[in-house]
Tab-separated table of C-alpha atoms in Angstrom:
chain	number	residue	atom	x	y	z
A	21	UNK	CA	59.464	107.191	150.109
A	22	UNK	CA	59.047	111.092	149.431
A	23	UNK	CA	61.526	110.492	146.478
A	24	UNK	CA	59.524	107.720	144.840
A	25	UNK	CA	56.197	109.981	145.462
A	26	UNK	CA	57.913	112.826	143.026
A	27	UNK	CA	59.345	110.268	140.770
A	28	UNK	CA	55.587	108.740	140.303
A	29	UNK	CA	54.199	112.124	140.100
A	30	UNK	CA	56.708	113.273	138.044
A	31	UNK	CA	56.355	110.687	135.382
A	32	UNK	CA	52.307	111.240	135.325
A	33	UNK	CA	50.941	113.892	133.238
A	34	UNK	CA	49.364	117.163	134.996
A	35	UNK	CA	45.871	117.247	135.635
A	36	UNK	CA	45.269	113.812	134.664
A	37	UNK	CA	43.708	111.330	136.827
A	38	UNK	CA	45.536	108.297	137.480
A	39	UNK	CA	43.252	105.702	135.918
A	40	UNK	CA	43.339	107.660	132.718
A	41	UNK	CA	46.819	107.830	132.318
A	42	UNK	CA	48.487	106.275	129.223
A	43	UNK	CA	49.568	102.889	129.353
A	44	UNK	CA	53.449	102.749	129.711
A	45	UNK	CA	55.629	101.236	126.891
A	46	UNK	CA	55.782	97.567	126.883
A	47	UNK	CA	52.138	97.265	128.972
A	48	UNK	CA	49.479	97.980	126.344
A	49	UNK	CA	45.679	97.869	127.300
A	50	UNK	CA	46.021	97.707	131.035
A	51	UNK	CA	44.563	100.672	131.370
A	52	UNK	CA	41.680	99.570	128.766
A	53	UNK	CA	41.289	96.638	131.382
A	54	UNK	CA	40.778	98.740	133.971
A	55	UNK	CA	38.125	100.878	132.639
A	56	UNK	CA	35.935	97.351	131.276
A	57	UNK	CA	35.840	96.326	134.951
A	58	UNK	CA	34.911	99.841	136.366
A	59	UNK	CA	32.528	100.047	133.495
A	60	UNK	CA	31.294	96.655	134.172
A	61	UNK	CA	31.125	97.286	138.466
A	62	UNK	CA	28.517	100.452	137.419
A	63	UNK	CA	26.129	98.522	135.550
A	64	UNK	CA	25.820	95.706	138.152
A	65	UNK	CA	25.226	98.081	140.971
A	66	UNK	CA	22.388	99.971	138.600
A	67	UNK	CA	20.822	96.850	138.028
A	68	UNK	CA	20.656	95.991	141.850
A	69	UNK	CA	19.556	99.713	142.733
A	70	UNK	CA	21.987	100.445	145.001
A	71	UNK	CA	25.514	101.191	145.490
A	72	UNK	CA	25.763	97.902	147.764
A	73	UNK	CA	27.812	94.775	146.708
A	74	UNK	CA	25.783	91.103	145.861
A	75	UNK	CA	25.441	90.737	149.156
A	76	UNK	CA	23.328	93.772	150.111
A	77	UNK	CA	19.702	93.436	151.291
A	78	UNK	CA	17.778	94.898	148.274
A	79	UNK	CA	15.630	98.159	148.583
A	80	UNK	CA	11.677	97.572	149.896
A	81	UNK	CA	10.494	100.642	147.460
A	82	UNK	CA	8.432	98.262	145.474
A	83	UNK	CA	6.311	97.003	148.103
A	84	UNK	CA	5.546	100.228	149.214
A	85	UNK	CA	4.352	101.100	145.820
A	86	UNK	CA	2.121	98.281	145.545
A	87	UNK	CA	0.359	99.072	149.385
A	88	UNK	CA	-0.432	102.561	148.310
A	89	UNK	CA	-1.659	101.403	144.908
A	90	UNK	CA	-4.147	99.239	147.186
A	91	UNK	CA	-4.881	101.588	149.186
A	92	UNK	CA	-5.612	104.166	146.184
A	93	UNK	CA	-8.101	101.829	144.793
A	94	UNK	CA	-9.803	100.855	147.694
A	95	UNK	CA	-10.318	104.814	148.512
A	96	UNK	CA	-11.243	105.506	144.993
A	97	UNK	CA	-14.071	102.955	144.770
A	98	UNK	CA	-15.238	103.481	148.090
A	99	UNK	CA	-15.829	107.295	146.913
A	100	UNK	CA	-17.113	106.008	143.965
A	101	UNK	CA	-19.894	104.139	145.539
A	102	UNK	CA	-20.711	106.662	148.075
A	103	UNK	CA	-21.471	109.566	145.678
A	104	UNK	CA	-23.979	107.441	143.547
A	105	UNK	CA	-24.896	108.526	140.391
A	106	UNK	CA	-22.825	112.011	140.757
A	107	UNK	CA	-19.751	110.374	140.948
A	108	UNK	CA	-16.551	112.297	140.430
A	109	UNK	CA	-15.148	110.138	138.083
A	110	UNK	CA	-17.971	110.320	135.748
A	111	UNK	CA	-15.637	112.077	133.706
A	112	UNK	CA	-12.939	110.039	134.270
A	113	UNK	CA	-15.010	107.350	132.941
A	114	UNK	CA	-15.853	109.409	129.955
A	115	UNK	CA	-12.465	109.988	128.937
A	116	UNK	CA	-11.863	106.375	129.208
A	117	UNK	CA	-14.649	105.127	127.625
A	118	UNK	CA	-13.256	107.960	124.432
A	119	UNK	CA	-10.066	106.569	124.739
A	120	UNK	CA	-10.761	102.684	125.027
A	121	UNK	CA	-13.908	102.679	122.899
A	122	UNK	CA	-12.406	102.702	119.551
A	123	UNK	CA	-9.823	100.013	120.202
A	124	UNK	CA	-12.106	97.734	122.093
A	125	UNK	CA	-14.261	97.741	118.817
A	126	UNK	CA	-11.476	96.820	116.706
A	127	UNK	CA	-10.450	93.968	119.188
A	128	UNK	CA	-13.930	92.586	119.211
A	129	UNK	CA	-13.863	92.940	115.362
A	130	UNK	CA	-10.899	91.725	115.203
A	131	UNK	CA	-11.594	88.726	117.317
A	132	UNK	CA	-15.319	87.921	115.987
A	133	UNK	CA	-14.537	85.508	113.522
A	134	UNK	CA	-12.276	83.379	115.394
A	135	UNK	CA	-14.820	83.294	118.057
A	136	UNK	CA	-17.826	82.815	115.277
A	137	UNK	CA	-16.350	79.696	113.796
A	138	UNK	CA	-18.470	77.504	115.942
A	139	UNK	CA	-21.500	79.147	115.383
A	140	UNK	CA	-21.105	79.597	111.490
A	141	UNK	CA	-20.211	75.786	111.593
A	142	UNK	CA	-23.718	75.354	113.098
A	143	UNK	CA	-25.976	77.659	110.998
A	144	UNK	CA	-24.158	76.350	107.913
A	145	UNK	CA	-25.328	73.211	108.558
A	146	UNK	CA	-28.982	74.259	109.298
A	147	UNK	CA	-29.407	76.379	106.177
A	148	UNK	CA	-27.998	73.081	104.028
A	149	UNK	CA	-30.396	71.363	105.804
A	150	UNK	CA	-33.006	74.329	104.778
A	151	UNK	CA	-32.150	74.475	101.457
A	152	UNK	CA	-32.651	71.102	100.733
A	153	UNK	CA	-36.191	70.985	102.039
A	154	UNK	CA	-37.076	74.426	99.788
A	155	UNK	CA	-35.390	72.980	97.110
A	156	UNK	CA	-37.949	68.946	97.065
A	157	UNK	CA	-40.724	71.422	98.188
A	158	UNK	CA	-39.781	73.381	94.713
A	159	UNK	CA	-39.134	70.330	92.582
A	160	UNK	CA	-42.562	68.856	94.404
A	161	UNK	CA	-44.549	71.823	93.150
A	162	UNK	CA	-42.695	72.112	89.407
A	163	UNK	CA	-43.834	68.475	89.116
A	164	UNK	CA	-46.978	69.167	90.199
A	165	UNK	CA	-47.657	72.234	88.192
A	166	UNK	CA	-46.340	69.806	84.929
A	167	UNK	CA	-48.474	67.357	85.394
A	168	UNK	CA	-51.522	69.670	86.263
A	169	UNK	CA	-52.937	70.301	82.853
A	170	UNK	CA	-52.678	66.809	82.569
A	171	UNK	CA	-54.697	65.579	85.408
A	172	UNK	CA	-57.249	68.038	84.477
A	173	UNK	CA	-57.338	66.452	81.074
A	174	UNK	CA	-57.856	63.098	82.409
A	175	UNK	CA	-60.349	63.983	85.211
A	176	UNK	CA	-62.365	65.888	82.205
A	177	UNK	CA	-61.850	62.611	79.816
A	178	UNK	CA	-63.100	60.182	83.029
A	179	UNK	CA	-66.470	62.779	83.857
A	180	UNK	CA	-67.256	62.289	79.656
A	181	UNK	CA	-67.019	58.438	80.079
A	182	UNK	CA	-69.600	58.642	82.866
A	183	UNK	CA	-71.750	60.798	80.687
A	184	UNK	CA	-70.904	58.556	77.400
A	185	UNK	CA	-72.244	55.686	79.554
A	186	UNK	CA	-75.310	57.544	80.882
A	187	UNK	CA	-76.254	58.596	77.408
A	188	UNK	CA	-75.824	55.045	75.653
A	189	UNK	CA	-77.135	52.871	78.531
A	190	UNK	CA	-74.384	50.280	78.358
A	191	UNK	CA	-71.428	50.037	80.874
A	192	UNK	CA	-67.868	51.145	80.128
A	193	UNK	CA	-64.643	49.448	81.144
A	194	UNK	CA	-62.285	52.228	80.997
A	195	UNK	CA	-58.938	51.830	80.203
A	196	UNK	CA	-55.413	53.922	78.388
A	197	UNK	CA	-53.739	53.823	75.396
A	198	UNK	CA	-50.364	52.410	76.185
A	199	UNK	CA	-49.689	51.998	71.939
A	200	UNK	CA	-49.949	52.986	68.843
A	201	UNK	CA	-48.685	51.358	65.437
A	202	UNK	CA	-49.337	48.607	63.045
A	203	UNK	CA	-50.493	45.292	64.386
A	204	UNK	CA	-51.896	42.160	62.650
A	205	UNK	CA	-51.659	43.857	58.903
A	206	UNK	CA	-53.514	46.685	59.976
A	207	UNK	CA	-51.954	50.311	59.668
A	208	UNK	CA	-54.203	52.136	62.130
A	209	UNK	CA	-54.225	50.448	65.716
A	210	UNK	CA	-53.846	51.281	69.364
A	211	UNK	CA	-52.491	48.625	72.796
A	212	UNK	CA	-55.066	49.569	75.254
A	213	UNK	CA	-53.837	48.576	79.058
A	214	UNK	CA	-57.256	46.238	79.528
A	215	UNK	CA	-57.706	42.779	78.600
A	216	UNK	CA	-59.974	39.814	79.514
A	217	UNK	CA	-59.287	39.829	82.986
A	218	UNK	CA	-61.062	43.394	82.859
A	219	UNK	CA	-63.684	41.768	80.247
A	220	UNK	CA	-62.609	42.941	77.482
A	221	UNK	CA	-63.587	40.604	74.205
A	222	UNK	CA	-62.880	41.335	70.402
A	223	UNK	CA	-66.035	42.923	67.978
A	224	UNK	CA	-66.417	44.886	71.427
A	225	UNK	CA	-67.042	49.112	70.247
A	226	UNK	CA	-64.414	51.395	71.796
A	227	UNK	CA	-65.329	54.754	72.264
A	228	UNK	CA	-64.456	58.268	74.081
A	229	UNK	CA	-65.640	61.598	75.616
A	230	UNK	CA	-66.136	62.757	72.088
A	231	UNK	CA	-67.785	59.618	69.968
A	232	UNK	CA	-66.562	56.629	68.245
A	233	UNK	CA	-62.929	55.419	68.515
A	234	UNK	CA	-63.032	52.084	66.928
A	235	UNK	CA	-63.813	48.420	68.512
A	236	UNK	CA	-61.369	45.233	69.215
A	237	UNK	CA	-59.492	43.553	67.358
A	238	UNK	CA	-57.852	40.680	69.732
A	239	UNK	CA	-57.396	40.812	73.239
A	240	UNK	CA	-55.088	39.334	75.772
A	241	UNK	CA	-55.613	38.718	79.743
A	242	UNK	CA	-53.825	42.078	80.445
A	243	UNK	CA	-53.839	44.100	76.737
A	244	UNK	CA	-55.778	44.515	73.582
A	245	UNK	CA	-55.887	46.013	70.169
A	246	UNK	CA	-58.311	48.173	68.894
A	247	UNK	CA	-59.121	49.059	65.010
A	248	UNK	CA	-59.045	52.713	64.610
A	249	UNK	CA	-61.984	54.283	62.715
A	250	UNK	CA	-60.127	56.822	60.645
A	251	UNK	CA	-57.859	52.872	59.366
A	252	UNK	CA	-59.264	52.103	55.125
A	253	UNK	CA	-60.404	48.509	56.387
A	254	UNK	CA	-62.491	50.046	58.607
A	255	UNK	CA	-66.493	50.326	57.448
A	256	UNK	CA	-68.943	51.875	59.611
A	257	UNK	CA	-72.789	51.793	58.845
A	258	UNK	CA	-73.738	55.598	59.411
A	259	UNK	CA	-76.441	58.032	59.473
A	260	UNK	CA	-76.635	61.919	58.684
A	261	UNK	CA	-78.369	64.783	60.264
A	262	UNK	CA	-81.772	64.497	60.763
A	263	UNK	CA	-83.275	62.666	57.568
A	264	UNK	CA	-81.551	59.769	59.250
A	265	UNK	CA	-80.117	58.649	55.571
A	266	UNK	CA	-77.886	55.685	55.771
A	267	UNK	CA	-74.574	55.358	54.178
A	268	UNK	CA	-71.078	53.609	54.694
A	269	UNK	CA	-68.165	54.973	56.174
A	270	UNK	CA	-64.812	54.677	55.950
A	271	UNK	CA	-61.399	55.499	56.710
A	272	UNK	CA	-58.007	57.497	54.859
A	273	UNK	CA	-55.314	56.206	57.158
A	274	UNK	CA	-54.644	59.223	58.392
A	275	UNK	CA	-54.076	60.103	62.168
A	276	UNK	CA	-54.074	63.663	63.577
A	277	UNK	CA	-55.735	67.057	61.744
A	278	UNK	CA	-55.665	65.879	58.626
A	279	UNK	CA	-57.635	62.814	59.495
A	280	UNK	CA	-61.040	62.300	57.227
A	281	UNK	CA	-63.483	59.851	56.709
A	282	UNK	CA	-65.612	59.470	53.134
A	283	UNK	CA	-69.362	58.961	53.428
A	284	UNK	CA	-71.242	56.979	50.451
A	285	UNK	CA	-74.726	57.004	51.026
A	286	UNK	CA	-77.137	54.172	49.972
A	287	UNK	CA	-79.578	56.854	47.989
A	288	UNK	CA	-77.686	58.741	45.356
A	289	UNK	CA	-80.505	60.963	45.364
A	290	UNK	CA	-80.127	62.121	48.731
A	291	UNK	CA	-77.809	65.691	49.265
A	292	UNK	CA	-76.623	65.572	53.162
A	293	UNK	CA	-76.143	69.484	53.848
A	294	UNK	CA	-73.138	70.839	55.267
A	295	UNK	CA	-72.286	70.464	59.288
A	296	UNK	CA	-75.077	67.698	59.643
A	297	UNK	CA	-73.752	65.358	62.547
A	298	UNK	CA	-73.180	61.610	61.810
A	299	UNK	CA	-73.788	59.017	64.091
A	300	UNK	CA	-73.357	55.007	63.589
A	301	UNK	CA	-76.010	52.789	61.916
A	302	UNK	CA	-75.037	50.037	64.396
A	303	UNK	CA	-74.582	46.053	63.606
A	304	UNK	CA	-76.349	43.154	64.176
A	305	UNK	CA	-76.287	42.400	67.742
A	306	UNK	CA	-74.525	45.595	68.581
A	307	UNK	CA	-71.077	44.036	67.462
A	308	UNK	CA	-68.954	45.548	66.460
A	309	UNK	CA	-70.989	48.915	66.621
A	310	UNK	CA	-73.394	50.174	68.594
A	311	UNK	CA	-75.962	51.955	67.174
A	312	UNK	CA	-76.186	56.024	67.815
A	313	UNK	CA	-72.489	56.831	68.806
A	314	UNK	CA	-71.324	60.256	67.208
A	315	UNK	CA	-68.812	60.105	64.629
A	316	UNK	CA	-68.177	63.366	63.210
A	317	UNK	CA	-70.127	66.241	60.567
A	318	UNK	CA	-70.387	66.999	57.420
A	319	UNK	CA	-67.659	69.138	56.179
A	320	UNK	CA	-68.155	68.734	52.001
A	321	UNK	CA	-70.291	66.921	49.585
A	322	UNK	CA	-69.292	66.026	45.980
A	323	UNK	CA	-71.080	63.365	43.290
A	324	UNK	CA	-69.376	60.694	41.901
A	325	UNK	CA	-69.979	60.541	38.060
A	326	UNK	CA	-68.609	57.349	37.457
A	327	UNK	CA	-70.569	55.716	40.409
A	328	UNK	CA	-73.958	57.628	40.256
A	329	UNK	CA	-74.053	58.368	44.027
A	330	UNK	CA	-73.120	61.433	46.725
A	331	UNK	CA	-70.616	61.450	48.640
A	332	UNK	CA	-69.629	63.434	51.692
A	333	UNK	CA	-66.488	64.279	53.708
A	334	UNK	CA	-66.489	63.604	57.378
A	335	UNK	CA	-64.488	65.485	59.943
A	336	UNK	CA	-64.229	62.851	63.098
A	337	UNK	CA	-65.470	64.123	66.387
A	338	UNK	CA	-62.200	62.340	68.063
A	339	UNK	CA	-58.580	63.411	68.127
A	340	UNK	CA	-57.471	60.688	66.917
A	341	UNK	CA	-53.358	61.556	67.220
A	342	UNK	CA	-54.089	62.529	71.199
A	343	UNK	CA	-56.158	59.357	72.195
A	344	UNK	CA	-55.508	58.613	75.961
A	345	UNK	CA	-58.495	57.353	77.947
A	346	UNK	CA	-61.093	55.061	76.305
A	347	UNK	CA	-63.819	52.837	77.174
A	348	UNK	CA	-64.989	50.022	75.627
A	349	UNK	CA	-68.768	48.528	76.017
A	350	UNK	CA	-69.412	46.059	77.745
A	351	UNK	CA	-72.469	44.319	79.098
A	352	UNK	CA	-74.292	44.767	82.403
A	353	UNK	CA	-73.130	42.568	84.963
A	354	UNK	CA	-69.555	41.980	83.260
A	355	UNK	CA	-66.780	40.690	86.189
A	356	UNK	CA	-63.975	42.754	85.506
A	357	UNK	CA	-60.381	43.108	87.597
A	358	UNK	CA	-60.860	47.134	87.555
A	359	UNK	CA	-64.273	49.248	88.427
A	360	UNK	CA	-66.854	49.809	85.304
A	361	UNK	CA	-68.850	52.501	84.727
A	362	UNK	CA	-72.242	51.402	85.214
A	363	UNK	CA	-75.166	52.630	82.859
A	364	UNK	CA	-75.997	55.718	85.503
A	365	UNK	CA	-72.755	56.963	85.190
A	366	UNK	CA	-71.584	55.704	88.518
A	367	UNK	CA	-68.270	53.712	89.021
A	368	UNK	CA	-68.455	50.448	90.650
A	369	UNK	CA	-66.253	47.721	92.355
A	370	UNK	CA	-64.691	45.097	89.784
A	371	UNK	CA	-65.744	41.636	90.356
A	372	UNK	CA	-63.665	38.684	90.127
């Protein structure tokens, strides 16, 4: 035995441990082998904590730990409370509070829009909802602030009937001017929206705020057509100024500003001066004129050479190119399907 001791201890190298030594000739990597499963034997006894084997009760340091983490707290907030207001870890807190601050602000700005989606969900819907109110109350009020020159224009044109009525004693049925053109041959002609239910009839005078418009033509249950002044078939029996000289008037054909109407009086001798007013001779029966409506004034006067008599130019009182609301004359006591203005100016109830 002492012999094979030398031999074996002979054949290793000096100072060398035994494990290390260098595998022999013909038995590669045993002593690699050896050093995996030593290597191997150290990390599973770190992992377990101890220098036990698998079946070694493991170490209680970790419970331990966790009672005097307990029992830190517990002390710590008991001192906490105690103190009140001077509390030692005011500047604990503080430091915290430093520390924390900053990030918890980026978390929470981080985190606000996820958390906001509900609410922005909510409030979008409401301001829709808002915007679509302010923007019918803003088309309400454009609409309104359109049309208000024209309501004004048509609540002036309606007080002038009542004063047209008051002024000529005779009630007014008033009605619009839905058309304008050329009806039965004649060139200058409105569609007024009244008719014979309203008691309309033809030879009836038509007139506005500002004078003499023209009188009916034909009439339907529901429409009629009215003869313009300013049309050439149209003769008027009129009067100038204040010498109350008679004459004939009648029209150019011509609608809007450039609109005139030629005067021939009856006595060539007579001069009418410049700016007298016109009014209407009136007919027999007070069809198809009435007698005293304005017309227009004087604007020139010329003689005619070849026909021994004076003549005068008339500029008409009425627009005739922005002709809206009319009335025509009718007699007291006519049943109509709309109100009349009476002969005081007051509006009463149709009659049917």
């Amino acid at each position: 035995m002492a012999l094979l001791d030398r031999v074996s201890t002979a054949r290793r190298t000096p100072g060398t441990p035994r494990e290390e030594q260098p595998a022999r000739p013909g038995r590669p990597g045993r002593t690699r082998r050896t050093r995996s499963l030593m290597a191997r034997h150290e990390r599973r006894e770190r992992r377990w904590g101890h220098d036990g084997g698998p079946g070694a009760e493991p170490p209680r340091a970790s419970r331990s730990l966790l009672v005097a983490l307990l029992l830190a707290s517990a002390t710590v907030t008991t001192l906490d409370l105690a103190t009140g207001e001077d509390s030692p870890l005011d500047p604990v807190r503080g430091v915290l509070a430093d520390t924390m601050g900053p990030a918890q602000s980026a978390a929470t700005a981080v985190v606000r829009p996820f958390t906001a989606i509900g609410g922005w969900f909510e409030s979008n819907g409401s301001l829709r909802d808002e915007v679509a109110a302010l923007e019918a109350e803003n088309s309400a009020l454009r609409s309104e602030l359109n049309t208000s020159a024209y309501d004004r224009n048509r609540l002036a044109e309606y007080d002038g009937l009542t004063s047209v009525a008051a002024d000529l004693g005779y009630s007014l049925v008033p009605s619009r001017v839905v058309g304008v053109g050329p009806a039965q041959s004649f060139s200058s002609t409105v569609t007024i929206d009244a008719g014979t239910d309203a008691g309309v009839q033809p030879d009836m005078t038509v007139v506005n705020n500002d004078g003499l418009v023209g009188r009916v033509l034909s009439a339907g249950r529901s429409t009629a057509t009215v003869l313009l002044l300013v049309d050439p078939e149209a003769t008027v029996g009129a009067r100038v100024g204040d010498s109350m000289e008679m004459g004939f008037l009648s029209g150019r054909g011509v609608i809007g500003d450039e609109g005139r109407l030629d005067l021939e009086l009856v006595d060539d001798s007579s001069v009418p001066a410049r700016a007298d007013s016109v009014v209407t001779w009136g007919s027999d029966g007070g069809a198809p004129y009435l007698a005293g409506i304005p017309v227009g004034r004087v604007t020139k006067v010329y003689s005619s050479l070849r026909e021994t008599a004076q003549r005068a130019v008339i500029d008409p009182y009425v627009d005739f190119g922005a002709l809206d609301l009319v009335g025509v004359v009718v007699p007291t006591g006519t049943r109509s399907d709309r109100g009349i203005i009476g002969a005081d100016g007051e509006i009463a109830g149709g009659e049917r």
